[in-house]
Short mmCIF file of C-alpha atoms in Angstrom, two decimals:
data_model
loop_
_atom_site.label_atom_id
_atom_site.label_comp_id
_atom_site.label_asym_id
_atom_site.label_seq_id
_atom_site.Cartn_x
_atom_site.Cartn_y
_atom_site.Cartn_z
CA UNK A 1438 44.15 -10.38 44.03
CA UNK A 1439 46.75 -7.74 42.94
CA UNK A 1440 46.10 -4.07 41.35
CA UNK A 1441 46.33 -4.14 37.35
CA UNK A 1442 45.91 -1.46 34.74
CA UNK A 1443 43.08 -0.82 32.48
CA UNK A 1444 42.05 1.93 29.80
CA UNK A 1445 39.50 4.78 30.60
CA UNK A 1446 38.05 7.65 28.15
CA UNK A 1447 38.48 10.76 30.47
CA UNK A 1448 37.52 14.18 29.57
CA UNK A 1449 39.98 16.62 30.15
CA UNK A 1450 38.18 19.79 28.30
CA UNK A 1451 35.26 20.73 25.87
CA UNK A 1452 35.44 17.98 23.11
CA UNK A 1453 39.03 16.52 24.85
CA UNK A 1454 38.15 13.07 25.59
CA UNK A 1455 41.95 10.75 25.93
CA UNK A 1456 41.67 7.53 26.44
CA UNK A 1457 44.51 6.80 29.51
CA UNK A 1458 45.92 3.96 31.50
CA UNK A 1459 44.93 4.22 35.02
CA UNK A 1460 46.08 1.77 37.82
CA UNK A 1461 43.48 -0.25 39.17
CA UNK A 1462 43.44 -1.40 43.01
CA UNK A 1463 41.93 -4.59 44.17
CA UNK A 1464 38.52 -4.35 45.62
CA UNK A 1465 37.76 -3.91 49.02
CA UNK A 1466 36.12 -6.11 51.48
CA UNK A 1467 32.55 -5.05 50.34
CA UNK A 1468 33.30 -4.44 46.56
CA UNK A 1469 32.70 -6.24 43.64
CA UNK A 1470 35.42 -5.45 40.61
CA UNK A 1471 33.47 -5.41 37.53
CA UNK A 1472 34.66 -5.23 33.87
CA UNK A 1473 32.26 -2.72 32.52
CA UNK A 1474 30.41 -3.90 28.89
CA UNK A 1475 27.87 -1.70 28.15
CA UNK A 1476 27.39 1.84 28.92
CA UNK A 1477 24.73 4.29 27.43
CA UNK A 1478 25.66 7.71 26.78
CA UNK A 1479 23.27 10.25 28.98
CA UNK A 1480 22.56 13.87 28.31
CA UNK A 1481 24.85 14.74 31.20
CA UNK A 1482 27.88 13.33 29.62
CA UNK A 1483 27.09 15.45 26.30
CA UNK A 1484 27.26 18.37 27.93
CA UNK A 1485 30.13 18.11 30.05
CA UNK A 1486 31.97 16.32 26.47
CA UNK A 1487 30.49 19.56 24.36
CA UNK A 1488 30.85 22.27 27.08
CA UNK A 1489 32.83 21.14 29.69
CA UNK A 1490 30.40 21.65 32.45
CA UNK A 1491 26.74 20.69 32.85
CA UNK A 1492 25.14 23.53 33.79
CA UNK A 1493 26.39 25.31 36.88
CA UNK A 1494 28.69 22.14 37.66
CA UNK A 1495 32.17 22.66 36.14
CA UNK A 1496 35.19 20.13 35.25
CA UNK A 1497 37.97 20.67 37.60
CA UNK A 1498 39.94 17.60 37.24
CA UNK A 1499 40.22 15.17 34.04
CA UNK A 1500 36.81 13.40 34.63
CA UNK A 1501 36.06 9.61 33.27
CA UNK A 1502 32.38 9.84 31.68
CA UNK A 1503 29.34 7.65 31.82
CA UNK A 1504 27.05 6.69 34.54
CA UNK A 1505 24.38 4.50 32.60
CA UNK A 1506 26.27 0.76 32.90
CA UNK A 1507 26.48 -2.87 33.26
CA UNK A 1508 29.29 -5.01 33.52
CA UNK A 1509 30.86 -8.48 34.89
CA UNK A 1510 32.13 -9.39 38.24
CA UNK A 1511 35.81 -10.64 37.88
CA UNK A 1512 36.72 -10.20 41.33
CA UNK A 1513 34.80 -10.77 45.05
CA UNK A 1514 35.52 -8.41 48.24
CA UNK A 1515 36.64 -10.84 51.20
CA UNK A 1516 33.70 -9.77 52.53
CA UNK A 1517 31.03 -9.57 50.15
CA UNK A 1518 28.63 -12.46 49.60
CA UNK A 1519 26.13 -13.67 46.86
CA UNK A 1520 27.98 -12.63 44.28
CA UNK A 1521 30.20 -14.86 42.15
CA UNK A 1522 32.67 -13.97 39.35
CA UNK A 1523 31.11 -14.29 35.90
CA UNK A 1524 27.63 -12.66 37.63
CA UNK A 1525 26.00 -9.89 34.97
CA UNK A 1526 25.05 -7.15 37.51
CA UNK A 1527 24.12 -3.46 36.37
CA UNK A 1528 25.47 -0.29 39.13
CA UNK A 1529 23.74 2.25 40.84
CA UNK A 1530 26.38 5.17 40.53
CA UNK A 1531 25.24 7.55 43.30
CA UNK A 1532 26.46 6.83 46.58
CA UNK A 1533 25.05 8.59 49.29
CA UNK A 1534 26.18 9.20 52.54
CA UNK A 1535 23.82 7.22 54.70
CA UNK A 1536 23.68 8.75 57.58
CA UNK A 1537 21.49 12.48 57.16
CA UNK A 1538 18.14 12.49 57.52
CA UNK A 1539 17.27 12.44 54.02
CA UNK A 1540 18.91 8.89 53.39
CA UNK A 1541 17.27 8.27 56.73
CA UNK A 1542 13.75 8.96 54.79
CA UNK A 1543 14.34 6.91 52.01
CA UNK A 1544 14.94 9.77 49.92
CA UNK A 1545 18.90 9.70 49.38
CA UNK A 1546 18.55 10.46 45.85
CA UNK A 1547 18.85 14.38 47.57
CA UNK A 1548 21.64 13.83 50.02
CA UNK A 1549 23.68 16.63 49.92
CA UNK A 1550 26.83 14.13 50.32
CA UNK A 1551 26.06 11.83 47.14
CA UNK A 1552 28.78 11.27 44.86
CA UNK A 1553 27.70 10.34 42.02
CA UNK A 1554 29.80 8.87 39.51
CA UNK A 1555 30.73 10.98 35.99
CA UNK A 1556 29.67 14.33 38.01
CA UNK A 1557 31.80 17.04 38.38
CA UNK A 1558 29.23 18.25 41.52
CA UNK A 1559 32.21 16.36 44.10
CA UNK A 1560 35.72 16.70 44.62
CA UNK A 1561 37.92 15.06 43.59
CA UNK A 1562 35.09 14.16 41.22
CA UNK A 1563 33.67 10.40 41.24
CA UNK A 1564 35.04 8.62 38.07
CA UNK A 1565 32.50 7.31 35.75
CA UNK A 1566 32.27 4.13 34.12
CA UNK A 1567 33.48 4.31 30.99
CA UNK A 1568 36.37 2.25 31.93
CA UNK A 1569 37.65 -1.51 31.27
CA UNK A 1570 36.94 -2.23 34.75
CA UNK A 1571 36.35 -0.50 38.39
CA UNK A 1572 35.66 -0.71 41.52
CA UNK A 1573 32.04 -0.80 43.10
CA UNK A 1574 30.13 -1.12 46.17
CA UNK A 1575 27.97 -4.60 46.29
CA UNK A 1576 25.81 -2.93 47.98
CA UNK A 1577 24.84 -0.71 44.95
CA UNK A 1578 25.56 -3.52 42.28
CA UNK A 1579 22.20 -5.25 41.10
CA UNK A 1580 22.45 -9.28 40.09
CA UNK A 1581 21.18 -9.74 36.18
CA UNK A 1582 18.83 -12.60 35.49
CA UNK A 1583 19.66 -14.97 32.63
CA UNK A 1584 17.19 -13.39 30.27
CA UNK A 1585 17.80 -9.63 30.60
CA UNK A 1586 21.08 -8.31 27.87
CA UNK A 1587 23.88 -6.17 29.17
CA UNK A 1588 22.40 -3.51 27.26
CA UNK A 1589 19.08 -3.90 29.40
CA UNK A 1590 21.36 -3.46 32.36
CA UNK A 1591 22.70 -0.44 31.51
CA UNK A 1592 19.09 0.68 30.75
CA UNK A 1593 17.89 0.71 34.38
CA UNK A 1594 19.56 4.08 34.55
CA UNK A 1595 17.32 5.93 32.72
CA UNK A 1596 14.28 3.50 33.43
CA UNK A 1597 15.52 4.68 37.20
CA UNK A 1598 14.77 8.02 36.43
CA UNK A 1599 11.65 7.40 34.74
CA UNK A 1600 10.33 5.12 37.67
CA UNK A 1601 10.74 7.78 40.22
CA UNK A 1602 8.53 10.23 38.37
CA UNK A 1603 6.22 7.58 38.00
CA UNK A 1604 5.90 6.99 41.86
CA UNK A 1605 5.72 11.05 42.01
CA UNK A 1606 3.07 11.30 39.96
CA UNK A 1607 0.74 8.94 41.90
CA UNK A 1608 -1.40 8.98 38.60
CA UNK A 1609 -4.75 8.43 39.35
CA UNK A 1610 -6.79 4.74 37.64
CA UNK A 1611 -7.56 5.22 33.96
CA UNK A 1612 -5.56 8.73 34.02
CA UNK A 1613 -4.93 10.45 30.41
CA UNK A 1614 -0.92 11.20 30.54
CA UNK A 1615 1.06 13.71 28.14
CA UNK A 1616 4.58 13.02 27.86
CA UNK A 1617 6.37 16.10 25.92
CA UNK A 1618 9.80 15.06 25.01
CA UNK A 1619 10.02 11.65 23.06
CA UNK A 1620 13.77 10.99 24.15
CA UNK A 1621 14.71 8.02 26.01
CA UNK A 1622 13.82 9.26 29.29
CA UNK A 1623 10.41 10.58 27.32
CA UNK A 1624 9.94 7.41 26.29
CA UNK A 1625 10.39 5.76 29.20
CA UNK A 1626 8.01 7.99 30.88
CA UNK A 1627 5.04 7.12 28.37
CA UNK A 1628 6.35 3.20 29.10
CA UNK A 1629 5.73 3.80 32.96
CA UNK A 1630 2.13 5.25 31.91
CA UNK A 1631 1.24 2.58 29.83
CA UNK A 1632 2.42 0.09 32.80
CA UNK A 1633 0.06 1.85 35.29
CA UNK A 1634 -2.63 1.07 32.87
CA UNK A 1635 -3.77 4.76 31.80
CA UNK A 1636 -6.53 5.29 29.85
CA UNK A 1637 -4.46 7.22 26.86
CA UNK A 1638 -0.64 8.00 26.58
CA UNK A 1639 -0.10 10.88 24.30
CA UNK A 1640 3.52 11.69 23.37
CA UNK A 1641 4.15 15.08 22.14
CA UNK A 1642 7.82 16.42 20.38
CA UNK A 1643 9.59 18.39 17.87
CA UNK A 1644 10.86 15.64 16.25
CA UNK A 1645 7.87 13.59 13.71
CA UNK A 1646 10.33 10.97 13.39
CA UNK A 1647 10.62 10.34 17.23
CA UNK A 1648 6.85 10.27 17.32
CA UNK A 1649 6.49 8.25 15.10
CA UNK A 1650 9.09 5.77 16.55
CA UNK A 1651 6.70 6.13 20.23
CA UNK A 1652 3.72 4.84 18.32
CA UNK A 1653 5.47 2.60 16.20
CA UNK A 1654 7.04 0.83 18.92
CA UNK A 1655 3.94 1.06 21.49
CA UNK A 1656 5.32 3.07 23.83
CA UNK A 1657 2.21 5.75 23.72
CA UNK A 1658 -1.39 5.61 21.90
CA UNK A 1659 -1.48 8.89 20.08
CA UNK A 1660 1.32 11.36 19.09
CA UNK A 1661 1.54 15.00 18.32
CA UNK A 1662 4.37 16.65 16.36
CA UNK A 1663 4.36 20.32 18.01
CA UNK A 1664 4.85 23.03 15.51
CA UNK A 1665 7.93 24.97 15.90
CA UNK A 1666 6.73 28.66 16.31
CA UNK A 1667 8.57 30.86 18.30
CA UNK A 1668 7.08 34.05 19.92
CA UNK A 1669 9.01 37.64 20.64
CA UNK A 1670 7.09 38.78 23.67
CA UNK A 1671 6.24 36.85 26.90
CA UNK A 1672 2.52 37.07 25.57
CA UNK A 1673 3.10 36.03 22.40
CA UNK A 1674 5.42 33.06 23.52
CA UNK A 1675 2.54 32.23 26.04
CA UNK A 1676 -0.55 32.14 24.02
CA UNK A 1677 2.12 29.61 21.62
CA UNK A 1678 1.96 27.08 24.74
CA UNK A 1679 -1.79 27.82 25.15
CA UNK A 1680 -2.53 26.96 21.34
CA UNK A 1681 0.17 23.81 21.98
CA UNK A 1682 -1.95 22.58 24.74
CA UNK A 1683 -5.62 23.18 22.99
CA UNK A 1684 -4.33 21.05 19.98
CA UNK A 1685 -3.15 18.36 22.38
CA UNK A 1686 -6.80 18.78 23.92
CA UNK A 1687 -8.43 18.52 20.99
CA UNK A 1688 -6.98 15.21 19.47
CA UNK A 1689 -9.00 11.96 19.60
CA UNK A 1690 -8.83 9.43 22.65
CA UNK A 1691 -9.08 5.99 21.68
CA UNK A 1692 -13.12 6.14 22.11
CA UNK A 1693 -13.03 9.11 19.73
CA UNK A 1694 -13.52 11.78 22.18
CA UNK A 1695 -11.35 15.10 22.80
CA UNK A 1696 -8.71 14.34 25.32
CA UNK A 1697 -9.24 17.66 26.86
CA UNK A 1698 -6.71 18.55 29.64
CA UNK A 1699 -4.79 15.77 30.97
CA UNK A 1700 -4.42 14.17 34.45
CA UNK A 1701 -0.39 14.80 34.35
CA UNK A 1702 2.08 15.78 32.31
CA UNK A 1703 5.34 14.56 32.26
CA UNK A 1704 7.82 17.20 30.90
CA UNK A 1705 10.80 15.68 29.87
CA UNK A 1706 12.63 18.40 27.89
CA UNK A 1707 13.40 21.22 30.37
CA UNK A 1708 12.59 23.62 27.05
CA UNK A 1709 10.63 26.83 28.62
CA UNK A 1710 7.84 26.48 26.13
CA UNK A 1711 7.20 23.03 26.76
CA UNK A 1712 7.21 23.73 30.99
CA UNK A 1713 4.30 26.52 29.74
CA UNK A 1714 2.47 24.12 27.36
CA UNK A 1715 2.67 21.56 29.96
CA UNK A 1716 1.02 23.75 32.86
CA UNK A 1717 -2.33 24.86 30.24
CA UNK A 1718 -2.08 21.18 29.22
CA UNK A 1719 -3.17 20.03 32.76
CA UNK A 1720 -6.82 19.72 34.44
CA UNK A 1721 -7.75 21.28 37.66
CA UNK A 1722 -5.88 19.27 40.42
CA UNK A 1723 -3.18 17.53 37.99
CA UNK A 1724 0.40 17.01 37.93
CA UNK A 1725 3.11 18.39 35.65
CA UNK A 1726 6.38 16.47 36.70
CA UNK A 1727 9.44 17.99 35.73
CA UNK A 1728 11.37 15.27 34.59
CA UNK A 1729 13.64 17.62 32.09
CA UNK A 1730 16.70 19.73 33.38
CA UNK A 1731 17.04 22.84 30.97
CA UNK A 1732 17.51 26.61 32.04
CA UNK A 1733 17.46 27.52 34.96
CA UNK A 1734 16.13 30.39 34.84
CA UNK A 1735 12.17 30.53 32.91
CA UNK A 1736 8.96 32.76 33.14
CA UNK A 1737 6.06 30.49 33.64
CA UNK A 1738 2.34 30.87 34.04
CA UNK A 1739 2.32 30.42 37.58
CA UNK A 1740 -1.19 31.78 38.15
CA UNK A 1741 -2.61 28.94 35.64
CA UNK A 1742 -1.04 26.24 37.97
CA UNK A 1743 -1.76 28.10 41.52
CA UNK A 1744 -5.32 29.13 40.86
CA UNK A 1745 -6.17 25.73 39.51
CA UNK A 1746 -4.18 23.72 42.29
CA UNK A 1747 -1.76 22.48 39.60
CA UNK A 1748 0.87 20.63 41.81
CA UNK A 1749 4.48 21.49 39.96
CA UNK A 1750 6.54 18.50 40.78
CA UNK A 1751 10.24 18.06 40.70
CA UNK A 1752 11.72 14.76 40.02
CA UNK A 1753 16.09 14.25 40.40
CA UNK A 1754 17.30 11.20 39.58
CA UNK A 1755 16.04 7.89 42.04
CA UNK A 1756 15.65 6.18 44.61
CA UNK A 1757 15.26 1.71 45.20
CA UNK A 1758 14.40 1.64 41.48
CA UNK A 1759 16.71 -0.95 40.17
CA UNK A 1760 14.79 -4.34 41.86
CA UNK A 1761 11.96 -2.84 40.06
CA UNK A 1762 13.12 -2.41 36.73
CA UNK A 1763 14.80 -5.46 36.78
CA UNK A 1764 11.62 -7.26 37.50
CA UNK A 1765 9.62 -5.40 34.42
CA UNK A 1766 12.62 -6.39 32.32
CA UNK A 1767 12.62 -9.69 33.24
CA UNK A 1768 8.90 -10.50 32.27
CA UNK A 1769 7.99 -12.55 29.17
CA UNK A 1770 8.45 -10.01 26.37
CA UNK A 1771 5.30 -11.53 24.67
CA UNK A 1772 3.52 -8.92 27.68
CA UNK A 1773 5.64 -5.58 27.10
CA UNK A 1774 7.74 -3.60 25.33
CA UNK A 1775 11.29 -4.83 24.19
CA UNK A 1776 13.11 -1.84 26.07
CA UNK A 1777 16.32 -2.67 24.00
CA UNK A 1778 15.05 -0.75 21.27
CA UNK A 1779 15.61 2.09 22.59
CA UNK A 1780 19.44 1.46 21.90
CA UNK A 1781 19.51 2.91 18.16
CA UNK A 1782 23.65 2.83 18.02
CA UNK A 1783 26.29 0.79 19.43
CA UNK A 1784 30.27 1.93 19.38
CA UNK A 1785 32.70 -0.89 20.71
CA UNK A 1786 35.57 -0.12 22.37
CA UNK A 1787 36.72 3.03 23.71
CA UNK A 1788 38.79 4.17 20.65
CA UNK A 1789 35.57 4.81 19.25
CA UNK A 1790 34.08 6.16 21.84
CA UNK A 1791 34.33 9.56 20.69
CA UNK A 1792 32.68 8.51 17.65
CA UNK A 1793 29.73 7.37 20.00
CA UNK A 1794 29.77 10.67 21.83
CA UNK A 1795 29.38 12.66 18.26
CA UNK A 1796 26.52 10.43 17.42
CA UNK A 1797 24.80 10.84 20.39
CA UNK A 1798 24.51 14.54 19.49
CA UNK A 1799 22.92 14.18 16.68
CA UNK A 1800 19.05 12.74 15.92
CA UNK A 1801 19.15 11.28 12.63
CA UNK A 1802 22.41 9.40 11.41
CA UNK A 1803 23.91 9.54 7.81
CA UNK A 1804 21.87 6.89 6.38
CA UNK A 1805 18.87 8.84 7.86
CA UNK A 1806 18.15 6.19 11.03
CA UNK A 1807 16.87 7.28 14.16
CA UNK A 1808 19.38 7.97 16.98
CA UNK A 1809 17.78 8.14 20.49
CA UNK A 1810 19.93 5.64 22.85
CA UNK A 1811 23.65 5.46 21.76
CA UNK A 1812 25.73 2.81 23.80
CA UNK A 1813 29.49 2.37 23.99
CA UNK A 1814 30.14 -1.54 24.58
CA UNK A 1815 33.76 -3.34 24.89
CA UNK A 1816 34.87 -6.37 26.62
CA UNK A 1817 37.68 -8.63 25.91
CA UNK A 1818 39.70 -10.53 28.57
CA UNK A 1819 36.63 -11.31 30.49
CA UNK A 1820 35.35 -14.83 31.18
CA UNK A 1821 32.02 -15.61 29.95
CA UNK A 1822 29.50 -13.88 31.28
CA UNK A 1823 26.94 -16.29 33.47
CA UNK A 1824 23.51 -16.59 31.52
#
């Protein structure tokens, strides 16, 4: 084994992606190098590509992008075993520390040492993976059966995310689930619900078209296009989530019946508004999981969650999600959902990557298609891929 080059797309400013040659080591004892081939394009990455910085987190180095990935091994650690060049695996991109007592729990999606790869949070920050080829722990790479794509791979990411809020939400049997924000990770969420066998899945957005791709697609039973009505005041912008959450109420289960207030609500925007419809939307003793990272800072009806034992639940990435997802992927796909759909756009190669990056900002393309899940896929001097 002997270090090589390869290509990367690294940011290096608001809207300054370069793609550069970087050398490439050989892998250690307990890594596998992996030639990545599919990597979706997250919300994260758009705003460090449009801004620079996600949130409070700032670029202070060029930064490779992309965290959501699959890939092939083309090289074995000395010491690693049961993996094989030629294996598909998919990567888990945080690495935690190991040692504190959060990792300790079980729970090292919150260490405060993760490094996690396309964040700026570290430094030197952790490269991402939109790269030829890298690097990884085995420990954090996940074997691919013969029936799941490279593009359902890179899909456990979000899935990930979506799984953890499921386990958070410890929905109760036959529970009546709102998802508000029909997204990937939205629709992911309403996937987990249906999974877990609730009674009714309703998916709420902005967005008819996204809706109507949810119901089209089975991913929830009913759907509800939210109006877009924007208050001045806090009161006014209040009793807006309050007639939001009636209307929700008031739609038809699959019996026929109102729906009435739900058993949780997964919020999957971050959007104020939607955090307040969410917390009227929910019965006495439910669960609104915030599953969406958006300001910071909002003004919320607290006293409608407290005084009704509303449990407000946050949800950060995952934990021991990947075994999982792999083994919902890998069922017959006569008895679920076809997750692959969710990818709407592919770009190959990562001279158009920036094309991908523009498309992923947008939510209808120029012919008028749907764009939820955009992917950026490239391969080339890479044996074929074990199936």
């Amino acid at each position: 084994m002997s270090a090589t080059t390869v290509k990367a797309l690294v940011l290096h400013g608001a809207k300054d992606l370069r793609v550069e040659t970087r050398n490439l080591p050989p892998p250690g004892p307990f890594e596998l190098q992996i030639a990545i081939r599919s990597t979706g394009l997250c919300g994260s990455d758009l705003h460090y590509y449009n801004h620079g910085r996600n949130g409070d987190i700032i670029l202070r180095e060029p930064l490779a992008l992309g965290h959501e990935s699959s890939g092939v091994v083309v090289e074995v650690g000395s010491a690693v075993k049961g993996f094989s060049a030629g294996d598909k695996v998919a990567l888990e991109v945080g690495l935690p520390c190991e040692s504190c007592e959060l990792c300790a729990k079980g729970r090292y999606n919150l260490c405060k040492g993760m490094r996690f790869r396309s964040s700026a949070k570290a430094f030197p920050h952790f490269q991402g993976t939109l790269q030829e080829k890298l690097n990884h722990p085995a420990k954090w790479c996940y074997k691919l059966p013969g029936n799941m794509s490279l593009d359902h791979g890179a899909l456990l990411e979000p899935l990930g995310v979506a799984t953890h809020a499921s386990r958070r939400a410890q929905m109760p049997a036959n529970a009546t689930i709102l998802v508000l924000g029909a997204g990937a990770v939205g629709l992911l969420c309403a996937f987990m619900a249906k999974q877990a066998r609730s009674r009714i899945v309703i998916i709420a957005d902005i967005d008819k078209g996204r809706v109507d791709f949810a119901i089209n697609n089975g991913f929830a039973h009913r759907g509800f296009v939210v109006p877009l009505k924007r208050g001045q005041t806090i009161d006014e912008k209040l009793d807006i989530a309050k007639d939001t959450a009636a209307q929700v109420g008031n739609m038809q289960d699959l019996n026929g019946e109102a729906i009435g207030e739900v058993d949780v609500v997964f919020e999957c925007t971050g959007v104020e508004s939607c955090v307040q419809a969410g917390i009227y939307a929910t019965k006495a003793g439910g669960r609104l999981m915030m599953v969406g990272m958006g300001n910071p800072i909002q003004t919320l009806p607290l006293s409608a969650a407290a005084l009704r034992e509303v449990d407000l639940c946050g949800v950060f990435r995952y934990a021991d999600t990947y075994d999982e997802g792999i083994s919902m992927i890998s069922k017959s796909q006569s008895s679920m959902l076809d997750l692959e759909k969710l990818v709407t756009h592919r770009y190959h190669g990562l001279d158009n990557a920036q094309k991908a990056f523009e498309m992923a900002g947008r939510t209808i393309d120029d012919e008028g298609r749907l764009v939820l899940k955009v992917v950026v896929e490239f391969g080339g001097g890479v044996s074929q891929a074990k199936t």
